[in-house]
Short mmCIF file of C-alpha atoms in Angstrom, two decimals:
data_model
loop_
_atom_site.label_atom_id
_atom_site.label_comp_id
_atom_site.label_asym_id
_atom_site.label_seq_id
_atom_site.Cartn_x
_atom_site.Cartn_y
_atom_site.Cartn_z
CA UNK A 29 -10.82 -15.77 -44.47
CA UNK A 30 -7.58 -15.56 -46.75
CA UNK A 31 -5.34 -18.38 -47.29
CA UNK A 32 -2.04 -17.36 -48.38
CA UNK A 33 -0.28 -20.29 -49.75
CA UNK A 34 4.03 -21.13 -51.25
CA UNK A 35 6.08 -24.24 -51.46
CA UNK A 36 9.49 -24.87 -52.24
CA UNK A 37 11.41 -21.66 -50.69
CA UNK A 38 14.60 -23.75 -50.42
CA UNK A 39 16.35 -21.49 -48.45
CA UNK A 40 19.38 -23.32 -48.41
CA UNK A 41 20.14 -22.88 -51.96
CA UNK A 42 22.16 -19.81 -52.34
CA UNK A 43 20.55 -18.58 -56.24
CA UNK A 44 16.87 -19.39 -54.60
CA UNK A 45 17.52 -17.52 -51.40
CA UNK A 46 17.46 -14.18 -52.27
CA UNK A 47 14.52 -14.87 -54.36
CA UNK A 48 12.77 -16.17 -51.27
CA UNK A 49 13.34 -13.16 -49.47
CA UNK A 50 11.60 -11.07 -52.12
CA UNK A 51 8.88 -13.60 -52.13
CA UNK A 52 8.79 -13.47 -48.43
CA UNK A 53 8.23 -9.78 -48.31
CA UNK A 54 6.06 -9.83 -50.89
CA UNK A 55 3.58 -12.04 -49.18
CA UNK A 56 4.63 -10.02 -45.55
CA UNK A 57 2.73 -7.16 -47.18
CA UNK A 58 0.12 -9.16 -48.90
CA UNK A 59 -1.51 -9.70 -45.82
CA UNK A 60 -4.75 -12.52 -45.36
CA UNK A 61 -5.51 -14.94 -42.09
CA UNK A 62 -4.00 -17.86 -42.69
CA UNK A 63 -0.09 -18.50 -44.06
CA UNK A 64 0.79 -22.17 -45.46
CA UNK A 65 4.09 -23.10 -46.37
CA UNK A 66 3.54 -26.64 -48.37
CA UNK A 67 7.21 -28.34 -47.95
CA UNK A 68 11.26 -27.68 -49.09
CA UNK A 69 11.61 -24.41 -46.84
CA UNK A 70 15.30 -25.80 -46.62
CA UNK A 71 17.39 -28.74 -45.47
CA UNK A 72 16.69 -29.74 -41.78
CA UNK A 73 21.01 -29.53 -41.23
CA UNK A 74 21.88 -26.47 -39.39
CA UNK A 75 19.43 -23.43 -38.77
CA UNK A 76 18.06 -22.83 -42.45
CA UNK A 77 14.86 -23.87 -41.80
CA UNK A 78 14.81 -21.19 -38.57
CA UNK A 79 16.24 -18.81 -40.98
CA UNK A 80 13.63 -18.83 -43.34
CA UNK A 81 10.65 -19.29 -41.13
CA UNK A 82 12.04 -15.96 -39.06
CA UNK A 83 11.43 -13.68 -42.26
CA UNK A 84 7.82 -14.14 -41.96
CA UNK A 85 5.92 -11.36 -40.09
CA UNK A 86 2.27 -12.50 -39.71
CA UNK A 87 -0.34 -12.44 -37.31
CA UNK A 88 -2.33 -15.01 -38.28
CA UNK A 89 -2.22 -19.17 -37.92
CA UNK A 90 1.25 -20.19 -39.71
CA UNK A 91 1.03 -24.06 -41.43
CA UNK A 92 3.43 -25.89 -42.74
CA UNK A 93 3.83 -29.40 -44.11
CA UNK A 94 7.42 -31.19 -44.98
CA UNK A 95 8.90 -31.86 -48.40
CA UNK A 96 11.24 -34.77 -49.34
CA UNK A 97 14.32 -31.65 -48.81
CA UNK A 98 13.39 -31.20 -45.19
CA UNK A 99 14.15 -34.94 -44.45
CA UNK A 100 17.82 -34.63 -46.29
CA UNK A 101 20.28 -34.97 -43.68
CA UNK A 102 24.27 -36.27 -43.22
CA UNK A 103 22.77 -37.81 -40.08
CA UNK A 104 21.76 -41.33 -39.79
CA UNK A 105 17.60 -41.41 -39.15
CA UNK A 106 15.56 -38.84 -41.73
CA UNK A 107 12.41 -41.14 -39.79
CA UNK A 108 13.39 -39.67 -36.24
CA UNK A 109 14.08 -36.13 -37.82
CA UNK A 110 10.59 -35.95 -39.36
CA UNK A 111 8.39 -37.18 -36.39
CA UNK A 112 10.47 -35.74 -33.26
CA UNK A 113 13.09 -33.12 -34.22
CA UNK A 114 11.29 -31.02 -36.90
CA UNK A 115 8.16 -30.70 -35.33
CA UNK A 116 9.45 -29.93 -32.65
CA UNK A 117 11.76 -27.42 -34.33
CA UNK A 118 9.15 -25.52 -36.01
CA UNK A 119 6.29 -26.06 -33.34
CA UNK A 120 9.06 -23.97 -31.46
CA UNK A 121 8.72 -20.97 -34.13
CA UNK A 122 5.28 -20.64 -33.53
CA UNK A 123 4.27 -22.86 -36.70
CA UNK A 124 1.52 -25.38 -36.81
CA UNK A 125 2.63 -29.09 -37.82
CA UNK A 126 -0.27 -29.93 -40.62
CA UNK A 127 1.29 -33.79 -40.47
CA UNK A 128 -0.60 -34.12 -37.13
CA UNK A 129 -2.13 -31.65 -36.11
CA UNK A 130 -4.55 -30.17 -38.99
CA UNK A 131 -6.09 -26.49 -38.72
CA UNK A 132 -9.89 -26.21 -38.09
CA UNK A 133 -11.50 -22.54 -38.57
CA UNK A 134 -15.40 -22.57 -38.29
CA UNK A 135 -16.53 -25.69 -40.95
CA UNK A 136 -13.27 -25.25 -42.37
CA UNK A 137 -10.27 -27.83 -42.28
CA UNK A 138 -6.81 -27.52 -43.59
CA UNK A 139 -4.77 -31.26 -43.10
CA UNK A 140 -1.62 -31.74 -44.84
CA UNK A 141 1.33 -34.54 -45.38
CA UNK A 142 4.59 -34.67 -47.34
CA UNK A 143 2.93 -37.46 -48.77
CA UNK A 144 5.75 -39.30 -50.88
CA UNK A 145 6.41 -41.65 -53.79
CA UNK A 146 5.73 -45.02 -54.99
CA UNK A 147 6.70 -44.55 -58.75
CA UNK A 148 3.39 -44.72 -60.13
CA UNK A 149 4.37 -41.80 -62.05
CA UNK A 150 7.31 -44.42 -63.63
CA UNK A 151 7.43 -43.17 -67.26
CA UNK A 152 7.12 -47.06 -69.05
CA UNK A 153 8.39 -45.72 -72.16
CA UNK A 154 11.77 -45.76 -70.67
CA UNK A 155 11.69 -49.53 -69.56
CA UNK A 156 13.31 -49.13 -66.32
CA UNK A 157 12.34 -51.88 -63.50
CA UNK A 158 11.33 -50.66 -60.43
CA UNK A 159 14.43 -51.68 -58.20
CA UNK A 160 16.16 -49.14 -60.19
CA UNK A 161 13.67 -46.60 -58.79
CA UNK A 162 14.54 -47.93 -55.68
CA UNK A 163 17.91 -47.28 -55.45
CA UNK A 164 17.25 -43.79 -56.96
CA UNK A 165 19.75 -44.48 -60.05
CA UNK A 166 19.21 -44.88 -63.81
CA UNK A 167 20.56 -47.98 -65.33
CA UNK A 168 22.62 -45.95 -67.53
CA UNK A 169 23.67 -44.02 -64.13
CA UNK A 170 24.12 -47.42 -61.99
CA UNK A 171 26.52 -48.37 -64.85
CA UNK A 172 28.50 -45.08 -64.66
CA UNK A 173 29.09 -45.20 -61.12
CA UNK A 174 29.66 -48.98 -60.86
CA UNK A 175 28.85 -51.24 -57.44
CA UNK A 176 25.25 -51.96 -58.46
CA UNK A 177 25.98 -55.36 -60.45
CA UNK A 178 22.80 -56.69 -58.07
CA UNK A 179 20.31 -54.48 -60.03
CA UNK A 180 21.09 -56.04 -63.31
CA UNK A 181 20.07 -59.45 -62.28
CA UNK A 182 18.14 -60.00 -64.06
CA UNK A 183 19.28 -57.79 -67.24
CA UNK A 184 16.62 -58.90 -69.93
CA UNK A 185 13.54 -56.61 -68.45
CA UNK A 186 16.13 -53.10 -68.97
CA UNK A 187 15.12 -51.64 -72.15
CA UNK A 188 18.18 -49.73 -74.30
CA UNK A 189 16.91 -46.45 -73.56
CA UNK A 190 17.39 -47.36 -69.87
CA UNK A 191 20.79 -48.16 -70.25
CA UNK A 192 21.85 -45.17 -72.24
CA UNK A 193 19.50 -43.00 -69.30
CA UNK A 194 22.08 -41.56 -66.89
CA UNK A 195 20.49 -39.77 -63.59
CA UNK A 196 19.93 -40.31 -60.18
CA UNK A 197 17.45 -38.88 -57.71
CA UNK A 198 19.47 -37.43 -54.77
CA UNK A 199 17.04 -38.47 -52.10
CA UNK A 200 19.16 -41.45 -52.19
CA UNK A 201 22.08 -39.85 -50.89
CA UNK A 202 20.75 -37.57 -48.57
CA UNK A 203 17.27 -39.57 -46.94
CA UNK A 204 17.74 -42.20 -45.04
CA UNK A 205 14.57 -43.92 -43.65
CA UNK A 206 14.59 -47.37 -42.43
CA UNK A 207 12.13 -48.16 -44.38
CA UNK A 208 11.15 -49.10 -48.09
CA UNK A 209 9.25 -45.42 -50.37
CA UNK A 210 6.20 -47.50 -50.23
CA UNK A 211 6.30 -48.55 -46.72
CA UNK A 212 6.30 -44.50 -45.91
CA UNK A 213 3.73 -43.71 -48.45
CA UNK A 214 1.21 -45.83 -47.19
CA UNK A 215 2.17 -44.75 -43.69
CA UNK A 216 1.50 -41.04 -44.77
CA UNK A 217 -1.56 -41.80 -46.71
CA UNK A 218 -3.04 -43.41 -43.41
CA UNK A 219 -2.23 -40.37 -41.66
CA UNK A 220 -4.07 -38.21 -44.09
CA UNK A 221 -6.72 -40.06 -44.11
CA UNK A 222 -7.22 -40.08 -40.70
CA UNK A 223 -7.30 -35.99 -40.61
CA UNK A 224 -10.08 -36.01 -43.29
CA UNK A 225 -12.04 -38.86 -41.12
CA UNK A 226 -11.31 -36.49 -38.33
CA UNK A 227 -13.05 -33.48 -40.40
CA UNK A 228 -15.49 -35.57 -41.98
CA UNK A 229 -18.46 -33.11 -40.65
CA UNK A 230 -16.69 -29.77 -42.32
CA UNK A 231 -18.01 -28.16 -45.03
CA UNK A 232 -14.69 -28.02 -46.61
CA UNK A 233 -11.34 -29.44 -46.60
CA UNK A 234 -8.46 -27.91 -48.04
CA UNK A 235 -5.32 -30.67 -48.29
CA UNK A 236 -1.55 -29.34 -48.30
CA UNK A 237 0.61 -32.07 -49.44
CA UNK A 238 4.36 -31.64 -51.13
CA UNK A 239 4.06 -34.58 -53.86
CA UNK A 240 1.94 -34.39 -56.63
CA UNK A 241 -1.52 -36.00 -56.10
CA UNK A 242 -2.36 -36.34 -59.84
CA UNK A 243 -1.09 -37.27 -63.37
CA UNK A 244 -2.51 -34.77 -64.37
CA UNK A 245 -0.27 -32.18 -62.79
CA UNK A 246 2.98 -34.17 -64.36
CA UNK A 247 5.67 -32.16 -66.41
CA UNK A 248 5.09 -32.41 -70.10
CA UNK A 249 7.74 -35.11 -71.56
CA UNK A 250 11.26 -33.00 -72.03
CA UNK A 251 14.20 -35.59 -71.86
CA UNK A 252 14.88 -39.14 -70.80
CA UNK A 253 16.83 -37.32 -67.25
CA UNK A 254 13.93 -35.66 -66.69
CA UNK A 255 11.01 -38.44 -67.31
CA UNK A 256 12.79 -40.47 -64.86
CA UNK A 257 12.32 -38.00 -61.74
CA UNK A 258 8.58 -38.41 -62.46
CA UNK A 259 8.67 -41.63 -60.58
CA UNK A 260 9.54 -39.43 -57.63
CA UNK A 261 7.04 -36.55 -58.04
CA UNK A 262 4.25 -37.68 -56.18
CA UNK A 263 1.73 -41.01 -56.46
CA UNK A 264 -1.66 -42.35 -57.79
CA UNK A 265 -2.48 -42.95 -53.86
CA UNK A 266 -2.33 -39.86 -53.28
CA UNK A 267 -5.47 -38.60 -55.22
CA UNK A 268 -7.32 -41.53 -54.68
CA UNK A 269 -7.30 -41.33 -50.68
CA UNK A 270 -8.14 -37.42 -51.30
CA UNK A 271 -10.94 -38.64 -53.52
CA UNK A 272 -12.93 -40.70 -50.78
CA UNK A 273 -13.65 -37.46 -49.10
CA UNK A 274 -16.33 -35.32 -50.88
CA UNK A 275 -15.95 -32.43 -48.85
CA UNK A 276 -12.27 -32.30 -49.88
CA UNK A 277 -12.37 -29.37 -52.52
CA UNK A 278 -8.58 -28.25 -53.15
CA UNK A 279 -5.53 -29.73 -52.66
CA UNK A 280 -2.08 -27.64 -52.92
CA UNK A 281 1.21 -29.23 -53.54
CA UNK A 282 4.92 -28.19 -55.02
CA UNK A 283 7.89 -29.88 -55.44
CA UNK A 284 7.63 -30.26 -59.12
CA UNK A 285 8.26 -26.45 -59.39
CA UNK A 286 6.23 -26.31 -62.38
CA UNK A 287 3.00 -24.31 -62.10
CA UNK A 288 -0.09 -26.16 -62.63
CA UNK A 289 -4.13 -26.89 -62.50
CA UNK A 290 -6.55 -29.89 -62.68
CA UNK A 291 -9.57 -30.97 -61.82
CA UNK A 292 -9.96 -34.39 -60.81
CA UNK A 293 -13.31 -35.15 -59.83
CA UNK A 294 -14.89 -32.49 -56.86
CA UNK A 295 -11.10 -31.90 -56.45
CA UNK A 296 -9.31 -28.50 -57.98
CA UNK A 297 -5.52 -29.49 -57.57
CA UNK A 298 -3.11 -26.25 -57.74
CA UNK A 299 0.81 -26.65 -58.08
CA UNK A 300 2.03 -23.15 -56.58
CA UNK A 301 5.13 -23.87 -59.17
CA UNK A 302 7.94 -22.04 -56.95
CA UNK A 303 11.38 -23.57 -58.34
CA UNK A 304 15.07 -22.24 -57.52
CA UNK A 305 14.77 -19.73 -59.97
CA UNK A 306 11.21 -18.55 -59.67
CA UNK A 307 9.60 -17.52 -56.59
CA UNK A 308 5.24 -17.17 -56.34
CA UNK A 309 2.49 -17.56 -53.83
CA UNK A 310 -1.36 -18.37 -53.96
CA UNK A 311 -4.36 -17.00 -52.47
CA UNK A 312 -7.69 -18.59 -51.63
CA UNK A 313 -10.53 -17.25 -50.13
CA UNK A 314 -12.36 -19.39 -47.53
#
């Protein structure tokens, strides 16, 4: 069997969506048994995600995982959204929801998960604390915008290269959980884990899950903006839970939209590496 494998289509964005129609008809004709869409297809407001998921004309078992864009929302619960409405919402389309439901061909298992952050990927050389991280602002940016006095208390563990960092992950603005980014990490992790427990008697699992898994698939260094999204590309737990499973052998992921490869341990990680600007898809034979 063929797995034909994207991420990131962000269908919402009007320079990306035309390049995700190309993309789209590009994998149409490519053909293969199995289609896997690992997370940002769009924002879950309005009918994007519908949209995008329409284009696809295959046969064949269609996955697909969330990324952290699917849970932005003006609404008040991104929690509610991603257990009831979207999949619900895409189970409608026809599409299989990896977060609980994984795919099982022969001794073959696909399980996925949005998986999340808990800013292990925190660059130290920038000396930002980690309550910073969670209110998704810089110092330098918390400063600019003003209201966050609380985070400087105390102001002796910010390092000068914080304060002069300005940037903020939007997640903040837009993703609204109830709940703390480690809370929902360790909430997704148990799910995962479960789904490999679940498989533990197939010859292979393949894992789809939007945040990166390993260090290893981190952006080189580039600027101090751009170290401080690390803390929200993926987490340490990640790869570890995949780890404790010896029959997991690849793990996809995106988000990052930078392509990439690693081997950790029996594991081959893959970043598909589809940005706003750049459009790809994977195959793997099975």
């Amino acid at each position: 069997m063929r797995l034909i494998v994207t991420a990131d289509l962000h269908y919402n964005h009007p320079v990306s969506r035309p390049l995700a129609d190309e993309l789209i008809d590009r994998m149409n004709a490519a053909g293969g048994d199995v289609l896997l869409i690992v997370g940002d297809t769009g924002v879950a407001d309005g009918d994007v995600i519908e949209r995008c998921l329409s284009r696809f004309k295959f046969d064949g078992p269609k996955l697909i995982v969330a990324g952290n864009h699917e849970l932005w929302t003006h609404r008040a619960d991104s929690y509610a959204l991603f257990n009831e409405e979207l999949p619900r919402r895409v189970t409608a389309m026809g599409w299989q929801w990896l977060e609980t439901q994984p795919f099982v061909a022969g001794d073959v298992a696909i399980v996925g998960s949005v998986g999340w952050y808990d800013y292990s990927f925190a660059q130290a050389s920038l000396g930002i604390p980690d309550r910073f991280y969670g209110a998704k602002l810089s110092p330098g940016a918390a400063t600019y915008l003003g209201g966050y006095e609380h985070l400087f208390q105390p102001d002796t563990d910010i390092s000068d290269v914080a304060r002069d960092t300005v940037a903020r992950w939007n997640d903040g603005k837009f993703i609204k959980l109830g709940r703390s980014d480690h809370d929902f990490l360790t909430e997704r992790l148990a799910n995962l884990a479960s789904a490999c427990e679940a498989n533990a008697g197939a010859r292979q699992i393949i894992a789809a899950v939007h945040h990166l898994p390993f260090r290893e698939l981190l952006p080189p260094p580039k600027s101090a903006q751009w170290d401080f999204a690390k803390a929200y590309l993926g987490s340490e737990q990640i790869g570890r839970t995949l780890l404790r499973y010896p029959n997991v052998s690849t793990v996809y992921c995106g988000h990052s939209h930078m392509p990439g490869e690693a081997t950790v341990g029996h594991i081959k990680a893959v970043n598909i590496g589809s940005g706003y600007r750049y459009k790809t898809f994977g195959q793997l034979d099975f």
